Amino acid sequence: MHGIQDALLEVENLRKEYPIERGLLRSEKGKVQALSGVSFQIREGEVVGLVGESGCGKTTLAKLILKLLLPTGGEVRYHGKNIFSLEGSDLKAVRRDIQMVFQDPFGSLDPRMKIKEIVGEPLLVHGIGTSRERYRNVITLLESVGLQELHGGRYPHEFSGGERQRIGIARSLALSPKLLVLDEPVSSLDLSIQAQILRLLLSLKKEKNLTYLFISHDLRVVSKVSDRVLVMYLGKIVESGPTEKIFSKPEHPYTHALLASQPQYIRERGFQGIPRGEIPSPANPPSGCRYRTRCPHAEKKCAEEEPLLLERTPHHFVACHFEL
Amino acid sequence: MKRLLRNKLAFFGFLLVLLLALVALFAPFLSPRDPSAIDLSNRLIGPSWKHPLGTDQLGRDLLSRMIYGSRISLSVGFVAVGISVLIGIALGSIAGYFGGRIDTFIMRFVDIMLCFPTFFLILSVIALLEPNIFTIMAVIGVTSWMGVARLIRAEILSLKEQEFILAARAIGAGSFRIIVRHLIPNAMTPVLVSATLGIAAAILVESSLSFLGIGVQPPTPSWGNILTEGKSVLGIAWWLTLFPGLAILITVLAYNLLGEGLRDLLDPRLRDQP
Amino acid sequence: MSPLLEIQNLRISFGPLQVVDGVSLSLKEGEFFALVGESGSGKTLTALSVTRLLPPAATLESGKVFFQKTDLLTLSEEKLRSFRGGKVSYVFQEPSTSLNPVLTIGDQIVEAILLHGKTDKQSAHKEAVAMLEKVGIPSASTILEAYPHQLSGGMKQRAMIAMALVSHPMLLLLDEPTTALDVTIQAQILELLLQMKREMSLTIFFITHDLGLVSAVADRVAVMQKGKIVEEGNRDDVFSHPKHPYTEMLLQCMEFRTLS
């Protein structure tokens, strides 16, 4: 493991289960295993990319890191302190340092509030500055994302998707956070706008010394911004390592499958690498290695024993019984 | 606004409502005479130049009494609905936001309240208390908040999951702020419709109570108690029944039209059409 | 060989906006044609106009749509209906909204079969099972009894494709069929489409916003921007020698920072 002192954020064995309730009496009929023991670290100044498909738990992870949800088990440590055991002013202090940019530019802004109120709300909630100081702050924030003071007086529906996402980014920066969790920040935008927003995010990172956890299902986007990539499947991390390594020499069969499903790869190599079958439901994950139902190399051991996430080469972790 | 104009009936309702509000507001200026001025030499005169709507058993000018009566009707309507909306929003939003046992508790309370036939409940309460305009407003308000509570709760249940609410929590906003600043303003649409229709209902209740003699007491003129007084002389003074009756009818109709029009206007599905 | 589908100078407005501004396209029989454009480019309306499935707020101002030799836009509503779902089939983006949630998959496919063929319910049922198997749905007879909400996104889309293919259409129009799906499932659906194209001699008209997506499957590509076609050509030509700056920009977005 890397030096613990370096880590800005440490996630250890994080688990989240949801009970499935059925019938009039709402008796429990099973559990949805959204996250099943996820551990990783984020160092200051990094951009850590998180990729995965439906049911992998990436949005649940984002909500847990922001303490919008409580876990079933495990810890999230910010500067060494477990956020789930913090209360009151300690918690508020951490809340200021960790902020989130949301996916939906149309749903993440209150349609009945003016832009200046939306961007200034974090300051208001934390009692920062006088009304005039907050307003000045808001203007600076708007300008830093490429908007202007006059936009502050308008309502969300008057803006395009890309502009609304800029507003969302401005809001997330209001409290001068250290860590930004971005949950599919460009997935709802047109391709031409995506590039602009990505460039904005990268320049803001440099300017304000930020650290990013960048969550996306789109590998192309993740490849463009991340230093390191975590690959998730059905609530677990299956592979993690530096971006170049992951994309050029993936070691886990699922990472292989994700890359092989990219149209450019299909163009060059045909359909042979794409996985078969459906993604299992998180309510009923396969025993042992969760990927085994779609893995071309699965053997008996895979159904019996769950592979651990182990460091194969420096900084490159893989959870698989076999080496490919 | 444009769409309101398009819906002619709703616009008509809106104009009527506006007209009635103006009449009530400017009653002292519009009323030709003092509504309580007794003139025994001019008792039970039919509609004429001097008294456009006629006079009652005490020679009081009906038109003036009607104009002042509108004040009673409208103020009861607004205040009673105001009270019910406040209670409904408070209980409905708490139930919707917190869910769980609080929600169940409040909703069972709503169900219990709905079991009572409202009008008889009001009758019972008024019978125990002193019948004046304030008790009436309070009682109507306290017995008609259930619809609003359910509406607000339903809106909040769906709004709660939207990302801007999640965003508000992420920046550290507390429950109170989220409910009051974010959820309620976005949930008001169906409440507006319900409130408008509620005013119509409240006016009917007040008129009925006054008609039965346990509402607004004479000599204060209310359309309902004018009806009561006119009941005994119906054969010879039809105007004492017709005009208040028409007034109640038109007012209730106006608010209903406006309410239905608002419902169409604010229906989000229709909003997308150019 | 004359084209299977020819769109000439199509002009459609949506309220005050000119959404489709003089679009001309032609599709050869048996080819996989991709129309690429971002939101608001007019690509969906262009596709819907082929059998006049335009929303009420859209006005078809001018243009011709020739299917083989018939101008579909001048046909009577009755004759046009026989094309829809018959010779020309559609698959839309959101299987959750295109499938009736209160009917079983079987009911909906059988309905589609009965509408366009002259068979009885029993044979239609057998055909439905066969078609579901063809599109790669396992335990097809069980799935027939299932309701849409019981299926995954990928399964639903396969069912939609099956429904579109039961009439053995000549032209299959797909509007963003994979956008809502996970990337590995998306790849499976693309593979299925190519397979169906081969086995049933289809011509495919594929609409998407993702230029990269079509690099694997398209024969010819057209790029649309603000109601106009800005680039058109063979897939390889467009990808290696784009002529329009908009195409170049879209191609750049496709890039991986590190491609092996």
mmCIF file of C-alpha atoms in Angstrom, chain A residues 32-297:
data_model
loop_
_atom_site.group_PDB
_atom_site.id
_atom_site.type_symbol
_atom_site.label_atom_id
_atom_site.label_comp_id
_atom_site.label_asym_id
_atom_site.label_seq_id
_atom_site.Cartn_x
_atom_site.Cartn_y
_atom_site.Cartn_z
ATOM 1 C CA VAL A 32 -29.328 -5.668 -3.251
ATOM 2 C CA GLN A 33 -25.559 -5.646 -2.886
ATOM 3 C CA ALA A 34 -24.659 -2.276 -4.299
ATOM 4 C CA LEU A 35 -21.096 -2.247 -2.956
ATOM 5 C CA SER A 36 -19.345 -5.308 -1.573
ATOM 6 C CA GLY A 37 -16.069 -4.329 -0.015
ATOM 7 C CA VAL A 38 -14.424 -1.565 -2.008
ATOM 8 C CA SER A 39 -11.003 -0.218 -0.979
ATOM 9 C CA PHE A 40 -8.816 2.381 -2.654
ATOM 10 C CA GLN A 41 -7.031 5.656 -2.070
ATOM 11 C CA ILE A 42 -6.955 9.009 -3.738
ATOM 12 C CA ARG A 43 -3.847 11.126 -3.398
ATOM 13 C CA GLU A 44 -3.793 14.880 -3.495
ATOM 14 C CA GLY A 45 -3.685 16.286 -6.995
ATOM 15 C CA GLU A 46 -4.705 13.096 -8.738
ATOM 16 C CA VAL A 47 -7.510 12.488 -11.153
ATOM 17 C CA VAL A 48 -8.817 9.034 -10.398
ATOM 18 C CA GLY A 49 -11.189 7.694 -13.023
ATOM 19 C CA LEU A 50 -13.866 5.196 -12.080
ATOM 20 C CA VAL A 51 -15.464 3.152 -14.847
ATOM 21 C CA GLY A 52 -18.164 0.555 -14.803
ATOM 22 C CA GLU A 53 -21.520 -0.417 -16.243
ATOM 23 C CA SER A 54 -24.975 -0.632 -14.673
ATOM 24 C CA GLY A 55 -25.033 -2.186 -11.261
ATOM 25 C CA CYS A 56 -21.333 -1.700 -10.564
ATOM 26 C CA GLY A 57 -22.071 0.652 -7.678
ATOM 27 C CA LYS A 58 -20.272 3.767 -8.846
ATOM 28 C CA THR A 59 -23.105 6.156 -8.049
ATOM 29 C CA THR A 60 -23.604 4.519 -4.644
ATOM 30 C CA LEU A 61 -19.899 5.007 -4.000
ATOM 31 C CA ALA A 62 -20.142 8.698 -4.902
ATOM 32 C CA LYS A 63 -23.062 9.213 -2.543
ATOM 33 C CA LEU A 64 -21.256 7.429 0.283
ATOM 34 C CA ILE A 65 -18.132 9.545 -0.125
ATOM 35 C CA LEU A 66 -20.309 12.625 0.215
ATOM 36 C CA LYS A 67 -22.099 11.062 3.166
ATOM 37 C CA LEU A 68 -25.412 11.352 1.371
ATOM 38 C CA LEU A 69 -25.854 7.722 2.355
ATOM 39 C CA LEU A 70 -24.693 5.666 5.293
ATOM 40 C CA PRO A 71 -22.781 2.441 4.605
ATOM 41 C CA THR A 72 -23.595 -1.050 5.750
ATOM 42 C CA GLY A 73 -19.923 -1.465 6.595
ATOM 43 C CA GLY A 74 -16.474 -0.008 6.022
ATOM 44 C CA GLU A 75 -14.987 3.447 6.301
ATOM 45 C CA VAL A 76 -14.251 6.505 4.247
ATOM 46 C CA ARG A 77 -11.379 8.448 5.744
ATOM 47 C CA TYR A 78 -10.652 12.038 4.842
ATOM 48 C CA HIS A 79 -7.235 13.147 6.107
ATOM 49 C CA GLY A 80 -7.307 10.084 8.288
ATOM 50 C CA LYS A 81 -10.684 10.718 9.935
ATOM 51 C CA ASN A 82 -13.664 8.459 9.246
ATOM 52 C CA ILE A 83 -16.418 10.704 7.876
ATOM 53 C CA PHE A 84 -19.159 8.389 9.084
ATOM 54 C CA SER A 85 -18.284 9.022 12.687
ATOM 55 C CA LEU A 86 -18.082 12.783 12.357
ATOM 56 C CA GLU A 87 -20.890 15.036 13.527
ATOM 57 C CA GLY A 88 -21.714 18.697 13.839
ATOM 58 C CA SER A 89 -19.046 21.217 13.012
ATOM 59 C CA ASP A 90 -16.418 18.563 12.224
ATOM 60 C CA LEU A 91 -18.738 17.095 9.639
ATOM 61 C CA LYS A 92 -19.555 20.506 8.238
ATOM 62 C CA ALA A 93 -15.866 21.208 7.809
ATOM 63 C CA VAL A 94 -15.379 18.025 5.827
ATOM 64 C CA ARG A 95 -18.508 18.754 3.812
ATOM 65 C CA ARG A 96 -16.850 21.934 2.630
ATOM 66 C CA ASP A 97 -13.811 20.044 1.431
ATOM 67 C CA ILE A 98 -15.602 17.338 -0.509
ATOM 68 C CA GLN A 99 -18.114 18.446 -3.120
ATOM 69 C CA MET A 100 -19.928 16.884 -6.039
ATOM 70 C CA VAL A 101 -20.743 17.658 -9.643
ATOM 71 C CA PHE A 102 -23.880 15.869 -10.770
ATOM 72 C CA GLN A 103 -24.787 14.120 -13.952
ATOM 73 C CA ASP A 104 -28.046 15.680 -15.003
ATOM 74 C CA PRO A 105 -27.666 19.335 -15.997
ATOM 75 C CA PHE A 106 -31.442 19.586 -16.159
ATOM 76 C CA GLY A 107 -32.283 18.033 -12.818
ATOM 77 C CA SER A 108 -29.428 19.172 -10.624
ATOM 78 C CA LEU A 109 -30.438 22.838 -10.488
ATOM 79 C CA ASP A 110 -33.562 24.013 -8.639
ATOM 80 C CA PRO A 111 -35.790 25.311 -11.437
ATOM 81 C CA ARG A 112 -37.256 27.993 -9.193
ATOM 82 C CA MET A 113 -34.027 29.594 -8.083
ATOM 83 C CA LYS A 114 -31.958 32.180 -9.854
ATOM 84 C CA ILE A 115 -28.453 31.199 -10.854
ATOM 85 C CA LYS A 116 -26.832 33.533 -8.373
ATOM 86 C CA GLU A 117 -28.907 31.973 -5.601
ATOM 87 C CA ILE A 118 -27.975 28.465 -6.701
ATOM 88 C CA VAL A 119 -24.266 29.175 -6.872
ATOM 89 C CA GLY A 120 -24.355 31.170 -3.652
ATOM 90 C CA GLU A 121 -26.396 28.687 -1.664
ATOM 91 C CA PRO A 122 -23.409 26.722 -0.317
ATOM 92 C CA LEU A 123 -21.986 29.939 1.088
ATOM 93 C CA LEU A 124 -25.323 30.848 2.616
ATOM 94 C CA VAL A 125 -25.771 27.440 4.206
ATOM 95 C CA HIS A 126 -22.321 27.599 5.763
ATOM 96 C CA GLY A 127 -22.752 31.187 6.867
ATOM 97 C CA ILE A 128 -19.790 32.501 4.927
ATOM 98 C CA GLY A 129 -19.475 36.211 4.396
ATOM 99 C CA THR A 130 -22.032 38.956 4.210
ATOM 100 C CA SER A 131 -24.624 39.129 1.500
ATOM 101 C CA ARG A 132 -22.467 41.455 -0.554
ATOM 102 C CA GLU A 133 -19.355 39.351 -0.126
ATOM 103 C CA ARG A 134 -21.255 36.258 -1.165
ATOM 104 C CA TYR A 135 -22.501 38.030 -4.258
ATOM 105 C CA ARG A 136 -18.991 39.041 -5.207
ATOM 106 C CA ASN A 137 -17.908 35.460 -4.674
ATOM 107 C CA VAL A 138 -20.685 34.249 -6.929
ATOM 108 C CA ILE A 139 -19.581 36.556 -9.736
ATOM 109 C CA THR A 140 -16.010 35.312 -9.456
ATOM 110 C CA LEU A 141 -17.236 31.723 -9.559
ATOM 111 C CA LEU A 142 -19.420 32.347 -12.593
ATOM 112 C CA GLU A 143 -16.545 33.985 -14.416
ATOM 113 C CA SER A 144 -14.218 31.135 -13.572
ATOM 114 C CA VAL A 145 -16.489 28.762 -15.464
ATOM 115 C CA GLY A 146 -16.855 31.024 -18.456
ATOM 116 C CA LEU A 147 -20.141 32.722 -17.570
ATOM 117 C CA GLN A 148 -20.927 36.328 -16.719
ATOM 118 C CA GLU A 149 -22.425 38.392 -13.936
ATOM 119 C CA LEU A 150 -25.592 39.036 -15.911
ATOM 120 C CA HIS A 151 -26.287 35.318 -16.044
ATOM 121 C CA GLY A 152 -26.757 35.359 -12.315
ATOM 122 C CA GLY A 153 -30.174 36.914 -12.569
ATOM 123 C CA ARG A 154 -31.582 34.248 -14.857
ATOM 124 C CA TYR A 155 -33.225 30.892 -14.283
ATOM 125 C CA PRO A 156 -31.900 27.436 -15.200
ATOM 126 C CA HIS A 157 -34.354 26.833 -18.010
ATOM 127 C CA GLU A 158 -32.859 29.776 -19.872
ATOM 128 C CA PHE A 159 -29.569 27.956 -20.348
ATOM 129 C CA SER A 160 -28.308 25.095 -22.511
ATOM 130 C CA GLY A 161 -27.139 21.749 -21.117
ATOM 131 C CA GLY A 162 -23.483 22.707 -21.295
ATOM 132 C CA GLU A 163 -24.084 26.041 -19.593
ATOM 133 C CA ARG A 164 -26.090 24.404 -16.832
ATOM 134 C CA GLN A 165 -23.273 22.008 -16.208
ATOM 135 C CA ARG A 166 -20.925 24.979 -15.891
ATOM 136 C CA ILE A 167 -23.306 26.410 -13.294
ATOM 137 C CA GLY A 168 -23.227 23.102 -11.454
ATOM 138 C CA ILE A 169 -19.446 23.189 -11.490
ATOM 139 C CA ALA A 170 -19.428 26.775 -10.214
ATOM 140 C CA ARG A 171 -21.697 25.729 -7.359
ATOM 141 C CA SER A 172 -19.452 22.823 -6.459
ATOM 142 C CA LEU A 173 -16.490 25.185 -6.190
ATOM 143 C CA ALA A 174 -18.225 27.732 -3.977
ATOM 144 C CA LEU A 175 -16.854 26.277 -0.755
ATOM 145 C CA SER A 176 -13.318 25.979 -2.148
ATOM 146 C CA PRO A 177 -13.281 22.200 -1.847
ATOM 147 C CA LYS A 178 -10.192 20.015 -2.062
ATOM 148 C CA LEU A 179 -11.850 16.965 -3.559
ATOM 149 C CA LEU A 180 -14.485 16.964 -6.268
ATOM 150 C CA VAL A 181 -16.482 13.866 -6.995
ATOM 151 C CA LEU A 182 -17.808 14.101 -10.538
ATOM 152 C CA ASP A 183 -20.595 11.657 -11.326
ATOM 153 C CA GLU A 184 -20.901 11.330 -15.097
ATOM 154 C CA PRO A 185 -20.394 15.086 -15.540
ATOM 155 C CA VAL A 186 -20.421 15.068 -19.338
ATOM 156 C CA SER A 187 -22.561 12.038 -20.171
ATOM 157 C CA SER A 188 -25.705 14.053 -20.835
ATOM 158 C CA LEU A 189 -23.996 16.567 -23.079
ATOM 159 C CA ASP A 190 -23.462 16.723 -26.811
ATOM 160 C CA LEU A 191 -20.053 15.498 -27.933
ATOM 161 C CA SER A 192 -18.876 18.939 -28.994
ATOM 162 C CA ILE A 193 -19.792 20.384 -25.604
ATOM 163 C CA GLN A 194 -18.187 17.489 -23.742
ATOM 164 C CA ALA A 195 -14.750 18.513 -24.911
ATOM 165 C CA GLN A 196 -15.265 22.080 -23.705
ATOM 166 C CA ILE A 197 -16.401 20.986 -20.267
ATOM 167 C CA LEU A 198 -13.534 18.531 -19.918
ATOM 168 C CA ARG A 199 -11.053 21.243 -20.793
ATOM 169 C CA LEU A 200 -12.695 23.538 -18.251
ATOM 170 C CA LEU A 201 -12.482 20.855 -15.574
ATOM 171 C CA LEU A 202 -8.826 20.243 -16.226
ATOM 172 C CA SER A 203 -7.909 23.910 -16.167
ATOM 173 C CA LEU A 204 -9.892 24.490 -12.964
ATOM 174 C CA LYS A 205 -8.068 21.597 -11.393
ATOM 175 C CA LYS A 206 -4.731 23.160 -12.138
ATOM 176 C CA GLU A 207 -5.820 26.614 -11.088
ATOM 177 C CA LYS A 208 -7.331 25.604 -7.774
ATOM 178 C CA ASN A 209 -5.167 22.603 -6.896
ATOM 179 C CA LEU A 210 -8.065 20.204 -6.908
ATOM 180 C CA THR A 211 -8.279 16.435 -6.724
ATOM 181 C CA TYR A 212 -10.892 14.623 -8.788
ATOM 182 C CA LEU A 213 -12.762 11.368 -8.578
ATOM 183 C CA PHE A 214 -14.138 11.149 -12.101
ATOM 184 C CA ILE A 215 -16.918 8.623 -12.530
ATOM 185 C CA SER A 216 -18.073 7.624 -15.981
ATOM 186 C CA HIS A 217 -19.275 4.696 -18.012
ATOM 187 C CA ASP A 218 -17.536 6.192 -21.057
ATOM 188 C CA LEU A 219 -13.994 4.896 -21.369
ATOM 189 C CA ARG A 220 -12.961 7.495 -23.918
ATOM 190 C CA VAL A 221 -13.794 10.318 -21.547
ATOM 191 C CA VAL A 222 -12.063 8.626 -18.626
ATOM 192 C CA SER A 223 -8.963 8.021 -20.717
ATOM 193 C CA LYS A 224 -8.711 11.715 -21.506
ATOM 194 C CA VAL A 225 -8.658 13.036 -17.970
ATOM 195 C CA SER A 226 -7.501 10.367 -15.534
ATOM 196 C CA ASP A 227 -4.099 9.610 -14.077
ATOM 197 C CA ARG A 228 -5.334 6.353 -12.630
ATOM 198 C CA VAL A 229 -8.343 4.214 -13.400
ATOM 199 C CA LEU A 230 -10.475 1.948 -11.199
ATOM 200 C CA VAL A 231 -12.598 -0.607 -13.018
ATOM 201 C CA MET A 232 -15.717 -1.748 -11.165
ATOM 202 C CA TYR A 233 -18.082 -4.651 -11.737
ATOM 203 C CA LEU A 234 -21.089 -5.582 -9.613
ATOM 204 C CA GLY A 235 -20.010 -3.754 -6.506
ATOM 205 C CA LYS A 236 -16.319 -4.609 -6.557
ATOM 206 C CA ILE A 237 -13.128 -3.186 -7.993
ATOM 207 C CA VAL A 238 -11.738 -5.706 -10.452
ATOM 208 C CA GLU A 239 -8.725 -3.799 -11.671
ATOM 209 C CA SER A 240 -6.920 -0.557 -10.937
ATOM 210 C CA GLY A 241 -3.787 1.074 -12.203
ATOM 211 C CA PRO A 242 -2.282 3.934 -14.208
ATOM 212 C CA THR A 243 -4.400 4.968 -17.179
ATOM 213 C CA GLU A 244 -1.920 4.033 -19.887
ATOM 214 C CA LYS A 245 -1.398 0.610 -18.387
ATOM 215 C CA ILE A 246 -5.083 -0.133 -18.032
ATOM 216 C CA PHE A 247 -5.896 0.861 -21.562
ATOM 217 C CA SER A 248 -2.916 -0.708 -23.268
ATOM 218 C CA LYS A 249 -2.273 -3.806 -21.144
ATOM 219 C CA PRO A 250 -5.428 -4.632 -19.234
ATOM 220 C CA GLU A 251 -5.156 -7.760 -17.129
ATOM 221 C CA HIS A 252 -8.665 -8.458 -15.943
ATOM 222 C CA PRO A 253 -11.008 -10.193 -18.392
ATOM 223 C CA TYR A 254 -13.695 -7.601 -17.721
ATOM 224 C CA THR A 255 -11.396 -4.716 -18.582
ATOM 225 C CA HIS A 256 -10.509 -6.592 -21.740
ATOM 226 C CA ALA A 257 -14.203 -6.953 -22.494
ATOM 227 C CA LEU A 258 -14.900 -3.255 -21.889
ATOM 228 C CA LEU A 259 -12.161 -2.257 -24.276
ATOM 229 C CA ALA A 260 -13.114 -4.872 -26.829
ATOM 230 C CA SER A 261 -16.648 -3.487 -26.832
ATOM 231 C CA GLN A 262 -15.473 -0.076 -27.945
ATOM 232 C CA PRO A 263 -16.484 0.453 -31.574
ATOM 233 C CA GLN A 264 -12.970 1.387 -32.640
ATOM 234 C CA TYR A 265 -11.680 -1.950 -31.347
ATOM 235 C CA ILE A 266 -14.532 -3.769 -33.053
ATOM 236 C CA ARG A 267 -13.612 -2.077 -36.277
ATOM 237 C CA GLU A 268 -10.067 -3.351 -36.024
ATOM 238 C CA ARG A 269 -10.614 -6.759 -34.503
ATOM 239 C CA GLY A 270 -14.240 -7.726 -34.987
ATOM 240 C CA PHE A 271 -16.628 -8.953 -32.372
ATOM 241 C CA GLN A 272 -14.633 -11.808 -30.879
ATOM 242 C CA GLY A 273 -13.637 -10.000 -27.717
ATOM 243 C CA ILE A 274 -17.069 -8.846 -26.588
ATOM 244 C CA PRO A 275 -18.590 -10.552 -23.556
ATOM 245 C CA ARG A 276 -21.576 -12.852 -23.826
ATOM 246 C CA GLY A 277 -24.671 -12.825 -21.699
ATOM 247 C CA GLU A 278 -26.319 -10.247 -19.515
ATOM 248 C CA ILE A 279 -24.957 -8.328 -16.551
ATOM 249 C CA PRO A 280 -26.213 -10.178 -13.468
ATOM 250 C CA SER A 281 -28.450 -8.382 -11.012
ATOM 251 C CA PRO A 282 -26.799 -6.909 -7.926
ATOM 252 C CA ALA A 283 -29.591 -8.554 -5.953
ATOM 253 C CA ASN A 284 -28.252 -11.910 -6.965
ATOM 254 C CA PRO A 285 -24.557 -11.751 -7.791
ATOM 255 C CA PRO A 286 -22.737 -14.919 -8.877
ATOM 256 C CA SER A 287 -20.805 -16.833 -6.233
ATOM 257 C CA GLY A 288 -17.062 -16.557 -6.118
ATOM 258 C CA CYS A 289 -15.822 -14.285 -8.889
ATOM 259 C CA ARG A 290 -18.749 -12.148 -9.972
ATOM 260 C CA TYR A 291 -17.566 -11.884 -13.533
ATOM 261 C CA ARG A 292 -17.378 -15.638 -14.082
ATOM 262 C CA THR A 293 -20.769 -15.921 -15.833
ATOM 263 C CA ARG A 294 -19.457 -13.907 -18.760
ATOM 264 C CA CYS A 295 -15.769 -14.713 -18.587
ATOM 265 C CA PRO A 296 -14.343 -16.889 -21.380
ATOM 266 C CA HIS A 297 -11.638 -18.196 -19.026
#
